[in-house]
Coordinates of C-alpha atoms in Angstrom, one line a residue:
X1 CA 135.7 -43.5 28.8
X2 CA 135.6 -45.7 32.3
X3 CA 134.8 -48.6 32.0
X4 CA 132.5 -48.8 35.3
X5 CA 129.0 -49.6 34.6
X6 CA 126.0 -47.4 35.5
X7 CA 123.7 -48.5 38.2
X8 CA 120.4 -47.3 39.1
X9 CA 120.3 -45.4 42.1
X10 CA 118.3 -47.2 44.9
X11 CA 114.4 -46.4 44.7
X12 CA 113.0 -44.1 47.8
X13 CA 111.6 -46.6 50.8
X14 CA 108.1 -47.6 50.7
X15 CA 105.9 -45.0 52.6
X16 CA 108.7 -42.5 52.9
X17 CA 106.7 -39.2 53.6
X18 CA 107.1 -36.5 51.1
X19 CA 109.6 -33.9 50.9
X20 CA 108.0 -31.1 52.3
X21 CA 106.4 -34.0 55.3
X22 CA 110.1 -34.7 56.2
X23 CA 110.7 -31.2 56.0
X24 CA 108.4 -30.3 58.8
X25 CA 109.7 -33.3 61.1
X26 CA 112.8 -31.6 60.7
X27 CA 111.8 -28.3 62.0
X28 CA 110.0 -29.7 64.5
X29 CA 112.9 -31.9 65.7
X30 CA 115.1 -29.0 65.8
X31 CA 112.7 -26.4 67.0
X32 CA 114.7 -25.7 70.3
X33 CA 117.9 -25.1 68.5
X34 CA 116.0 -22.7 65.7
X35 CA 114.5 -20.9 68.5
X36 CA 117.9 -20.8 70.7
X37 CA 120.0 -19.5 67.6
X38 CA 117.5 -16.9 66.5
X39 CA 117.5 -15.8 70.2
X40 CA 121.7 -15.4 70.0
X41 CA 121.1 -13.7 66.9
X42 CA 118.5 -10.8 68.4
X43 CA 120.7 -10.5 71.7
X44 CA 124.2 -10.6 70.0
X45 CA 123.3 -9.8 66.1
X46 CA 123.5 -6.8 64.3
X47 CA 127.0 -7.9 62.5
X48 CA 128.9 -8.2 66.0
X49 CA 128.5 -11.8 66.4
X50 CA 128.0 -13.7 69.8
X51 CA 131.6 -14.1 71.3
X52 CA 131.7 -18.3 72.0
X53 CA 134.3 -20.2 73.9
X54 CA 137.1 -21.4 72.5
X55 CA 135.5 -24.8 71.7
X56 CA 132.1 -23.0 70.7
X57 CA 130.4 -23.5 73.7
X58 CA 128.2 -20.1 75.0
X59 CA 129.6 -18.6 77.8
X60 CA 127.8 -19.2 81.2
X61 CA 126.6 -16.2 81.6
X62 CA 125.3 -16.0 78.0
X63 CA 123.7 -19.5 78.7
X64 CA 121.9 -18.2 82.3
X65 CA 120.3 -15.1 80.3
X66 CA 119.1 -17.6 77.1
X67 CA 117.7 -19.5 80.3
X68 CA 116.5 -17.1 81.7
X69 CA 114.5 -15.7 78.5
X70 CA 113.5 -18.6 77.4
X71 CA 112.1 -20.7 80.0
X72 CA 114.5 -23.6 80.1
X73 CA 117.3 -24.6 82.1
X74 CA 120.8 -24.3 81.1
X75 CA 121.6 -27.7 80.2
X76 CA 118.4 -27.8 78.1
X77 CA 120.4 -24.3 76.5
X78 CA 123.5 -26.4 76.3
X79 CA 121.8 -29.1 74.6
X80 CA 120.1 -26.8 72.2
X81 CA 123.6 -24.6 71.5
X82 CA 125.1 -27.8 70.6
X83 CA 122.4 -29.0 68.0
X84 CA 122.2 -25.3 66.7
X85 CA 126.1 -25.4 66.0
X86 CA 125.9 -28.9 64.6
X87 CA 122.8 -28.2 62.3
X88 CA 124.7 -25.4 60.8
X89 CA 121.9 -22.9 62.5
X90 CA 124.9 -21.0 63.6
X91 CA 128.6 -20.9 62.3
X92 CA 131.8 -19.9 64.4
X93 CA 134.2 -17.4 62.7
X94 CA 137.3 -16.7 65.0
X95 CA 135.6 -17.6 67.9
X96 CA 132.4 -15.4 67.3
X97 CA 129.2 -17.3 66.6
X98 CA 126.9 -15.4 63.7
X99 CA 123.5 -17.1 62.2
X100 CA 124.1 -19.5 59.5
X101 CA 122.3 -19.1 55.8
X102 CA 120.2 -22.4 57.0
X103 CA 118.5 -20.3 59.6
X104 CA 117.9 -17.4 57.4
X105 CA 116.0 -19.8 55.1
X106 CA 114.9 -22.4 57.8
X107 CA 110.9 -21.8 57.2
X108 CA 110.7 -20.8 53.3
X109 CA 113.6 -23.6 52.1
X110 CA 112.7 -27.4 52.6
X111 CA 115.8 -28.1 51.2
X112 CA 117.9 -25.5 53.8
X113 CA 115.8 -27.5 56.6
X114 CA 116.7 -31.0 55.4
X115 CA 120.8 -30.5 54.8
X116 CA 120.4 -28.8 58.5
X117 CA 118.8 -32.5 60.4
X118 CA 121.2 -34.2 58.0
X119 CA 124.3 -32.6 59.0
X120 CA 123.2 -33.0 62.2
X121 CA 122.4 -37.1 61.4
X122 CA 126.0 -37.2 60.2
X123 CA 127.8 -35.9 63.5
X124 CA 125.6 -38.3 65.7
X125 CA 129.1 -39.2 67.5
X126 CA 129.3 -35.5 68.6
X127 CA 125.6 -36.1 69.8
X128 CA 126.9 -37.7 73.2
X129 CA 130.3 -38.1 74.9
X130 CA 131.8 -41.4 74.5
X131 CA 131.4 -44.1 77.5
X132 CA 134.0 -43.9 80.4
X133 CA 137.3 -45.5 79.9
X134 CA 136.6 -46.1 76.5
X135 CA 139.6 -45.3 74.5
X136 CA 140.1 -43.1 71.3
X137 CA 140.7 -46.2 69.1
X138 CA 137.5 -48.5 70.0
X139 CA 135.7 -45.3 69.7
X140 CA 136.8 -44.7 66.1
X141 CA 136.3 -48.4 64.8
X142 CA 133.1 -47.9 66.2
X143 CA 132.1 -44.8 64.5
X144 CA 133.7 -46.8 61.5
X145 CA 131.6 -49.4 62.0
X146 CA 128.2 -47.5 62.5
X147 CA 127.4 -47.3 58.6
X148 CA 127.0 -50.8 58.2
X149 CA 124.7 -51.0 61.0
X150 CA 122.5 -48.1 59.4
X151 CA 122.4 -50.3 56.2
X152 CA 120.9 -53.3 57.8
X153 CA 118.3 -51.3 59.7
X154 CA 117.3 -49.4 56.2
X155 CA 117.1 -52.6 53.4
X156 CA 115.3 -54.3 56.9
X157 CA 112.5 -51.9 56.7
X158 CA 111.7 -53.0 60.2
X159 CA 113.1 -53.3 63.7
X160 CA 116.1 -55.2 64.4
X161 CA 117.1 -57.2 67.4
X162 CA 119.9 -55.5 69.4
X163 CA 122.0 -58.8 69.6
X164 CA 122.1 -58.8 65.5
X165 CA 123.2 -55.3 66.2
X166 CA 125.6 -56.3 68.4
X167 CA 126.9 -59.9 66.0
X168 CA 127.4 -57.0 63.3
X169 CA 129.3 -54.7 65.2
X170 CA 131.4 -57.4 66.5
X171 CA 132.5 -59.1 63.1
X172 CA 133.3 -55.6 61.4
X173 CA 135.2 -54.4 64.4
X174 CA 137.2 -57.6 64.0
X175 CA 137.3 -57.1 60.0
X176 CA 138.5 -53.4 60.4
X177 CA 141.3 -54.7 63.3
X178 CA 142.1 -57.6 60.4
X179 CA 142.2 -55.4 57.9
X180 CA 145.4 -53.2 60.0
X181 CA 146.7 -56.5 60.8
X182 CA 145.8 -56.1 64.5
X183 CA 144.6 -59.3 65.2
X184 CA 146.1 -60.5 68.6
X185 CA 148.2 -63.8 67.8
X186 CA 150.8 -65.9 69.9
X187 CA 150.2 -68.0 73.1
X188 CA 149.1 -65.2 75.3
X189 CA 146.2 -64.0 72.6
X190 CA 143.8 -65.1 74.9
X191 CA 144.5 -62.9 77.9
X192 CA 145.7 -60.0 75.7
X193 CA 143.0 -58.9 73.2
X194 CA 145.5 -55.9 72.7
X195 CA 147.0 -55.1 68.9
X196 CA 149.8 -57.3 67.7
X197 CA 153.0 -56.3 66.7
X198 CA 153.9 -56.8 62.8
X199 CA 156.9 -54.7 62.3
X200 CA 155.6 -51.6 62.2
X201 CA 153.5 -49.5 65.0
X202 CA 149.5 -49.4 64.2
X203 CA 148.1 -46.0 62.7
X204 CA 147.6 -43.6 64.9
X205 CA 144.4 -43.2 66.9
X206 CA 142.1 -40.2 66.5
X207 CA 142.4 -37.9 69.4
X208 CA 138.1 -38.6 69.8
X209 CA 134.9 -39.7 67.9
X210 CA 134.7 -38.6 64.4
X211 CA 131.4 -37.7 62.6
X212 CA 132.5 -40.5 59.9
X213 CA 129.3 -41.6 59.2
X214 CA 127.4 -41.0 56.1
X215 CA 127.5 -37.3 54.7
X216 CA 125.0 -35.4 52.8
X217 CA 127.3 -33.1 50.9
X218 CA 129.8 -35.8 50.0
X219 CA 131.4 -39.1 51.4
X220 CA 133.9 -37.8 53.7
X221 CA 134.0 -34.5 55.9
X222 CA 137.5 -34.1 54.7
X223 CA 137.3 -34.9 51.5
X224 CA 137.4 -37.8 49.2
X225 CA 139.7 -41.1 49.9
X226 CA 142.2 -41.5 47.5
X227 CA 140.8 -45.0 46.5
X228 CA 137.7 -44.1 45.5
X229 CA 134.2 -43.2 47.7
X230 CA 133.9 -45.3 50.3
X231 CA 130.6 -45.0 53.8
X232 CA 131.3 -47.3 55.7
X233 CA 129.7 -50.3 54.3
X234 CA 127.8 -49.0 51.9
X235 CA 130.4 -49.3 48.4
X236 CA 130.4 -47.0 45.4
X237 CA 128.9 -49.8 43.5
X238 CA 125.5 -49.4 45.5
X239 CA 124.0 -51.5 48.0
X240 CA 125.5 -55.0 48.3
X241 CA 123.3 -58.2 46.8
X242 CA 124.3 -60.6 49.8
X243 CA 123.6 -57.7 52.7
X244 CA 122.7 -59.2 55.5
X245 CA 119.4 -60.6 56.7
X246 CA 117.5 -59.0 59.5
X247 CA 118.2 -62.1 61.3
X248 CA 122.2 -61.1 61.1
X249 CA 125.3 -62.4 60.4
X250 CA 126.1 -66.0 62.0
X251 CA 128.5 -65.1 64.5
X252 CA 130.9 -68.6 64.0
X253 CA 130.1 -69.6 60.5
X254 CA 133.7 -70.3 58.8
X255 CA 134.8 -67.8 56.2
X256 CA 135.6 -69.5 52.5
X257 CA 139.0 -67.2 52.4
X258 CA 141.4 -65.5 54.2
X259 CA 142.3 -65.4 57.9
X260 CA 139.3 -65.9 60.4
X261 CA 138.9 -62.4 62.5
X262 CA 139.5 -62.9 66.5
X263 CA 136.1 -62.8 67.0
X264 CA 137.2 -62.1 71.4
X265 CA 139.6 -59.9 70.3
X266 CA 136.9 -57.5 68.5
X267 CA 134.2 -58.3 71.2
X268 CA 136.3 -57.6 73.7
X269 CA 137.7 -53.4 74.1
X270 CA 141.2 -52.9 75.2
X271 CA 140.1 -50.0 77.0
X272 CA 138.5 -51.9 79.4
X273 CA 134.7 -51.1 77.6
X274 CA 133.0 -53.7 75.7
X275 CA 131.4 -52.8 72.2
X276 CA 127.9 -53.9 73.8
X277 CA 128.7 -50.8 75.7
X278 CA 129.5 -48.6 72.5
X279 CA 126.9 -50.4 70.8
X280 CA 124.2 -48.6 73.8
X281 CA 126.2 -45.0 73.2
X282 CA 126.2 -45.0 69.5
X283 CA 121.9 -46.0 69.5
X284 CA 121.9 -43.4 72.0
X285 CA 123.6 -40.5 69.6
X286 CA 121.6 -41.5 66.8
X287 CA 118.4 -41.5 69.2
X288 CA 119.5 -38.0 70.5
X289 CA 119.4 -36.7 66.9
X290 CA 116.1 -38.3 65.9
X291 CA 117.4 -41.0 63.6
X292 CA 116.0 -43.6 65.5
X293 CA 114.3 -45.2 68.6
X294 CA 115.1 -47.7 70.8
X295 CA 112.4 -49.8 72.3
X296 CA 111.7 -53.0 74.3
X297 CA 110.6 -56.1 72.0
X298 CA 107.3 -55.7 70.5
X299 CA 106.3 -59.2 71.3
X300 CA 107.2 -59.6 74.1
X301 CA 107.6 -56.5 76.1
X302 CA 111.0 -57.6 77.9
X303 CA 113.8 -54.9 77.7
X304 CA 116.8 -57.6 77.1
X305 CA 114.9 -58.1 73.7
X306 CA 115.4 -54.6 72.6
X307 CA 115.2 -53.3 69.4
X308 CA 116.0 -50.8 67.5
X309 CA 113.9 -48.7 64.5
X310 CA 114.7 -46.2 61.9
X311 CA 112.6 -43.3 62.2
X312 CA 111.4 -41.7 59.1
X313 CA 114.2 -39.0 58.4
X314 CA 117.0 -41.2 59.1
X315 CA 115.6 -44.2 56.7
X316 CA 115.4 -41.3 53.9
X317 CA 119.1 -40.4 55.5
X318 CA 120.4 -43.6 54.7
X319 CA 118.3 -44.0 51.3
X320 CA 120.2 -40.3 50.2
X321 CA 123.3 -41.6 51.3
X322 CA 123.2 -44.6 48.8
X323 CA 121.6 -42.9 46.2
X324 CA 124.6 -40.6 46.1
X325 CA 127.0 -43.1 45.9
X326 CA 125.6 -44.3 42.9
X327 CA 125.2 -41.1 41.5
X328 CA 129.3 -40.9 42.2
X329 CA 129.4 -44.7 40.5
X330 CA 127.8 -43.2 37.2
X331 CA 130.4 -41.3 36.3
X332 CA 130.3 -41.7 32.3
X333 CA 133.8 -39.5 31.5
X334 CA 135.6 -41.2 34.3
X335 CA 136.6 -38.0 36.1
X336 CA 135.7 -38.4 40.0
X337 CA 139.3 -39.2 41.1
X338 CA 139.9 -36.3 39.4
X339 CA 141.1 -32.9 40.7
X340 CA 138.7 -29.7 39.7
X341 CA 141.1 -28.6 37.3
X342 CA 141.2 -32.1 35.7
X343 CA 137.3 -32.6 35.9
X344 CA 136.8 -29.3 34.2
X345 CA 139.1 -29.8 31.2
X346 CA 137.3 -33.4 30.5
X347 CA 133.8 -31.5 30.7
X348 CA 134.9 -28.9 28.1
X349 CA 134.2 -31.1 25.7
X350 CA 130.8 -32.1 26.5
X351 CA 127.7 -30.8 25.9
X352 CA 125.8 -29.0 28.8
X353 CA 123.5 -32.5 30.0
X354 CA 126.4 -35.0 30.1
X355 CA 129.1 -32.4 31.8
X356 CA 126.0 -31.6 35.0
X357 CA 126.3 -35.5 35.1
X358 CA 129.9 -35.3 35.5
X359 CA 129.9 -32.1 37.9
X360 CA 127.0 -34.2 40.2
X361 CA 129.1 -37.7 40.1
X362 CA 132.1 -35.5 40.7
X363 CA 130.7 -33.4 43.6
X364 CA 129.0 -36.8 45.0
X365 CA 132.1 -37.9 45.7
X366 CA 133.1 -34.8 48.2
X367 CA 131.9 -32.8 50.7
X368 CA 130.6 -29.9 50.0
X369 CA 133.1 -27.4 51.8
X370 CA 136.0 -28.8 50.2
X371 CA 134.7 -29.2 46.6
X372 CA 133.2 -25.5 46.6
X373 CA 136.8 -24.4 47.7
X374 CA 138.4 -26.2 45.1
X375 CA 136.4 -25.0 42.2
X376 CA 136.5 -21.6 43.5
X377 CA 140.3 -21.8 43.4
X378 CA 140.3 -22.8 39.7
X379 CA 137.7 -19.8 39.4
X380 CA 140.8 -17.8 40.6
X381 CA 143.3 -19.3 37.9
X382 CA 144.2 -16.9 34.3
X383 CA 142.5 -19.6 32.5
X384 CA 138.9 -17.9 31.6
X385 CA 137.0 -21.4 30.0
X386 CA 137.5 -23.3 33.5
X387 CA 136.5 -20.1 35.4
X388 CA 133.1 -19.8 33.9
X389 CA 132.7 -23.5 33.8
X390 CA 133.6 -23.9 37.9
X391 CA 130.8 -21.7 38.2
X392 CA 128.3 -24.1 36.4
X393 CA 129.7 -27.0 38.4
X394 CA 128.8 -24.6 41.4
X395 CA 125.2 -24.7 40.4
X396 CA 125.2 -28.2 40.7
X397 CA 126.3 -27.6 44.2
X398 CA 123.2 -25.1 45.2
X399 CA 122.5 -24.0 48.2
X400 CA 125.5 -25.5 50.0
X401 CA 128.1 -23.1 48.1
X402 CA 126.0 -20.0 48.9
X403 CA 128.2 -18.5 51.4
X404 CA 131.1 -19.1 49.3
X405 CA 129.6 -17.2 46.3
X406 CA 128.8 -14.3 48.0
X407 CA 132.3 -13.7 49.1
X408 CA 133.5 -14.6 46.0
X409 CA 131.3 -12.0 44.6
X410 CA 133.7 -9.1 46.6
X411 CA 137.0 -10.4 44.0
X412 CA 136.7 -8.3 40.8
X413 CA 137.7 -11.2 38.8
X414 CA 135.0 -13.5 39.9
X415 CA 132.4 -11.0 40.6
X416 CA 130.2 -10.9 37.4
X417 CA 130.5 -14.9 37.6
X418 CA 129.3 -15.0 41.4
X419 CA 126.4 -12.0 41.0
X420 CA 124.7 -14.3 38.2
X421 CA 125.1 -17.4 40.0
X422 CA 123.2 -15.6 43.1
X423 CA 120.6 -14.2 40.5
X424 CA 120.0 -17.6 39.2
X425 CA 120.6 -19.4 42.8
X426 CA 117.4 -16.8 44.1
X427 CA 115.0 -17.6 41.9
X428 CA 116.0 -15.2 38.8
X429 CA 115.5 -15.6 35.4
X430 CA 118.4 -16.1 33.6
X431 CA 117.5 -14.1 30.5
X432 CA 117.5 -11.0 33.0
X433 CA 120.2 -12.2 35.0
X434 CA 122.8 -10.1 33.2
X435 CA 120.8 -6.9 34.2
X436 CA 122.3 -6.9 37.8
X437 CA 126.1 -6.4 36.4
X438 CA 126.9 -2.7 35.9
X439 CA 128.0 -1.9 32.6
X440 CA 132.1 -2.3 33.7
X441 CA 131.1 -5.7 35.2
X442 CA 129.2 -6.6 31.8
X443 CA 132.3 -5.4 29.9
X444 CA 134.7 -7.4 32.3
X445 CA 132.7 -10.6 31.8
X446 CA 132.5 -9.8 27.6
X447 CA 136.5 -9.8 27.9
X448 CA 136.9 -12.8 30.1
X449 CA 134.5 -14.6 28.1
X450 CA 136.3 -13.8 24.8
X451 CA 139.4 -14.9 26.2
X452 CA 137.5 -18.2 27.0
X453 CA 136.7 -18.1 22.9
X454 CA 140.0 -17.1 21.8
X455 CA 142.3 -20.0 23.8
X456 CA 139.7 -23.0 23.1
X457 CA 137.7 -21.9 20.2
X458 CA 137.4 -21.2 16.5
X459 CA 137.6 -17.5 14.9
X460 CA 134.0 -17.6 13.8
X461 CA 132.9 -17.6 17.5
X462 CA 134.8 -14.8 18.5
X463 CA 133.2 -12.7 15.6
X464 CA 130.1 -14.0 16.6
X465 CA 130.8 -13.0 20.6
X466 CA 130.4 -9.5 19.1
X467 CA 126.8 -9.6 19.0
X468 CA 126.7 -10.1 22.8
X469 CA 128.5 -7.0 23.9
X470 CA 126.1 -4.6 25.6
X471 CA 127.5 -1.3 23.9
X472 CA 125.8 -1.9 20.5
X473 CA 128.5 -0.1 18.4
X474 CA 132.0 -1.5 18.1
X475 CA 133.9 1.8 18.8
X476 CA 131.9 2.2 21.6
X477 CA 133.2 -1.6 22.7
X478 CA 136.2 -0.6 22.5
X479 CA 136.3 2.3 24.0
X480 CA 134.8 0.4 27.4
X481 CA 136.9 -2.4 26.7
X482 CA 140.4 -0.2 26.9
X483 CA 139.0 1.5 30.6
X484 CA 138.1 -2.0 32.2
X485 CA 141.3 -3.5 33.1
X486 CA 141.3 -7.0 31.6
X487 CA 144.4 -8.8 31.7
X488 CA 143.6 -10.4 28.5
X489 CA 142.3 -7.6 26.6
X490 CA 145.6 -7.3 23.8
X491 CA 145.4 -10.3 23.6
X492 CA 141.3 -10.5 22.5
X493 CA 142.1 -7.3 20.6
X494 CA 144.6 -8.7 18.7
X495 CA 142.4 -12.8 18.4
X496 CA 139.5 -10.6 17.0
X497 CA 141.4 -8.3 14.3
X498 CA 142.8 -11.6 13.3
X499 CA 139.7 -13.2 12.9
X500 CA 137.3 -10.4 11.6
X501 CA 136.6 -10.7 7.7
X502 CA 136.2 -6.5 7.7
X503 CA 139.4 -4.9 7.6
X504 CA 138.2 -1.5 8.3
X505 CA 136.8 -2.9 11.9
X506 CA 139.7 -5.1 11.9
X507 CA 142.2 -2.1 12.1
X508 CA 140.5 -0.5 14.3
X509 CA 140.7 -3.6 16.9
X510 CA 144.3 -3.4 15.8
X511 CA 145.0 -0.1 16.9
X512 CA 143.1 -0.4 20.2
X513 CA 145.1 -3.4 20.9
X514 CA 148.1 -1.4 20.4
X515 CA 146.9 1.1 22.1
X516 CA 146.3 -0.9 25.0
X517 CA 149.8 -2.3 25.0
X518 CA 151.3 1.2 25.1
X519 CA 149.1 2.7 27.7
X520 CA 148.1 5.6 25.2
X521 CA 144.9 7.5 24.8

């Protein structure tokens, strides 16, 4: 068992709006890009696709004629192309742009219209191009950076002063150049802010800004660090005691350990832009995807005193953002560091309620692309328990692993699996979910399910899995159970004579397991 301790996740700010309130900001924030996507998908649709550029950007003629149509200019289609792809209204596929499943269920799914403004939140660096002469590595440590910023403005529950911004950015710039031993030293540190030399080069820069902020379907776009979940500022352990006061961090107060940061090395950009400059563009991305304003001080009117002011979505952003981390804290078994394989041996032992715990802590930590792939390609291993429990960790994941499902559903060995999980995923009952799988299908999943029973569990459940077979007769079973294919079916035949107190039915298994084997009638 881990030893971590369980932390409540962070209650919901005082006078968030309701789900369905935030819901219908979010439409109506993204109401050009809905109506721009759906456009693209009545012009171009009908299963061709809209051919895109090769970085996803329409075509100028395509852009003209959506101006054209639509009223607007072409860098208001521009603008509006950019948030659709972004929101995940529309998805590229080889260069062709089709709908996404977020604008099939934009108006009937709150929850389809909330991931789309939060994906959306999370690539705020993609919002805007980065300053002039600002280079790839200031960018990134500001993008870095950016989480901690969010955290003040949320447990403030007000405006903040740009200048605390800016003290903030400064001293975690200068704690993430620290922390890569970057800290100019030597006689000339004064007139060259630029890395130092330690014996080894610095990591590489990213070739741009990086949507590295804080991610709805997980902690990182790519996938989880090896050390554990880590946003920024915001730790798997939740949010910090000692975060700082609105009134910001002090910008010279000494430090109780370890090396004091080069406070002019992080203020100052060895690109030749200052991070009150980066400071402007990154406000000015998360403005431009409705996370917050930017206004002049409210006492006093002047524009030097700016401030800056969560809006409602992006304080319930930041609020989901730490609530999942604590969710991926909670982990009772221990198994977020865990591959999908690993995670879904540990939950075999548990009962249904504490193994959703572990899928949700385990998918908390991960995006949601790169988890759903992962337990689909367990789902694809000979091992039949894991398969049908990556599909119960895939209900955890919902709407997200949609997509995924339904192209899972066209593999015969996953397709029983995938058809129920849409059932359910729609709205189904699960009593009647069965009733969509043809009677081979049902037959298939009655094998792969025995298998399941015959590798991990006792005899007396295999007997019992008879009762669940839709044919109603045993010769009839096997009879359907010789035609379907099953890789595993000897060796259920052969589990369930073994295990079956009736020898007359016991021989008959016997023989169609032979039978089987030898490919005879």
């Amino acid at each position: 068992m881990s030893t971590r301790a369980a932390r409540p996740a962070p209650r919901p700010p005082q006078g968030t709006p309701p789900p369905a309130e935030l819901a219908r900001q979010a439409r109506a924030g993204l109401a050009g890009a809905v109506r721009l996507a759906r456009w693209a998908d009545g012009e171009h649709g009908a299963g061709a696709g809209l051919r895109a550029g090769t970085d996803g950007a329409l075509p100028a003629d395509v852009a003209e004629q959506a101006a054209h149509d639509l009223r607007l200019t072409p860098d208001q289609v521009r603008t509006d192309w950019d948030l659709a792809r972004l929101a995940g209204l529309v998805e590229l596929h080889g260069g062709v742009a089709r709908p996404g499943w977020r604008l099939r269920a934009w108006e009937r799914d709150d929850t389809a219209a909330l991931r789309g403004w939060v994906a959306l939140f999370d690539a705020w660096s993609l919002a805007r191009p980065a300053p002039p002469g600002a280079g790839p590595t200031a960018v990134a440590e500001v993008v870095e950076a950016v989480p901690q910023l969010l955290s003040l403005l949320h447990l403030s529950a007000g405006p903040v002063r740009l200048p605390v911004l800016l003290d903030m950015l400064e001293q975690r710039v200068a704690e993430l150049r620290t922390e890569r031993c970057e800290v100019p030293y030597g006689p000339d540190r004064g007139a060259d802010p630029g890395p130092a030399r330690t014996g080894r080069e610095p990591h590489p820069a990213p070739d741009g800004p990086k949507a590295d902020g804080l991610k709805a379907d997980g902690l990182k776009a790519d996938g989880p660090e090896a050390d554990g979940p880590k946003v920024g500022a915001l730790k798997a352990d939740g949010p910090q005691a000692d975060s700082p006061e609105p009134d910001g961090p002090k910008p010279d107060g000494p430090k109780p350990d370890g090396p004091k940061p080069d406070r002019a090395g992080a203020a100052g950009d060895t690109a030749g832009v200052s991070l009150a400059v980066l400071l402007d563009w990154s406000l000015d991305g998360l403005a431009a995807v409705g996370a917050l304003v930017v206004r002049d001080g409210a006492k006093t009117g002047v524009p030097a005193e700016r401030e800056a002011l969560l809006t409602p979505l992006g304080n319930w952003s930041v609020w989901v953002k730490l609530e999942q981390i604590c969710v991926a804290a909670q982990s009772p078994a221990g198994n977020i560091e865990q591959s999908a394989e690993a995670m879904l041996r540990g939950c075999a032992r548990l009962t249904p309620g504490p193994a959703r715990a572990e899928y949700r802590a385990w998918l908390a930590a991960r995006s949601a692309g790169s988890a759903v792939e992962e337990l689909l390609g367990v789902a694809r291993g000979e091992d039949a328990l894991l398969r049908g429990l990556a599909f119960e960790a895939l209900r955890a994941v919902g709407a997200p692993a949609e997509p995924a499902v339904r192209a899972a559903a066209d593999e015969a060995a996953l397709r029983p699996y995938a058809l129920l999980w849409l059932v359910e995923h729609e709205g189904g009952d699960p009593e009647t979910a069965p009733d969509v799988l043809t009677r081979e299908e049902s037959t298939w999943l009655w094998v792969d399910t025995a298998a399941a029973v015959a590798d991990h569990g006792e005899s007396q459940l295999l007997v019992r899995h008879l009762d669940s077979a839709v044919q109603g007769s045993v010769p009839r079973l096997l009879e359907e159970v010789r035609a379907v294919g099953h890789p595993r079916t000897v060796q259920v035949l052969v589990a369930l004579a073994a295990a079956h107190p009736d020898p007359a039915l016991a021989k008959a298994v016997r023989r169609a397991a032979f039978q089987v084997h030898t490919g005879g009638a």
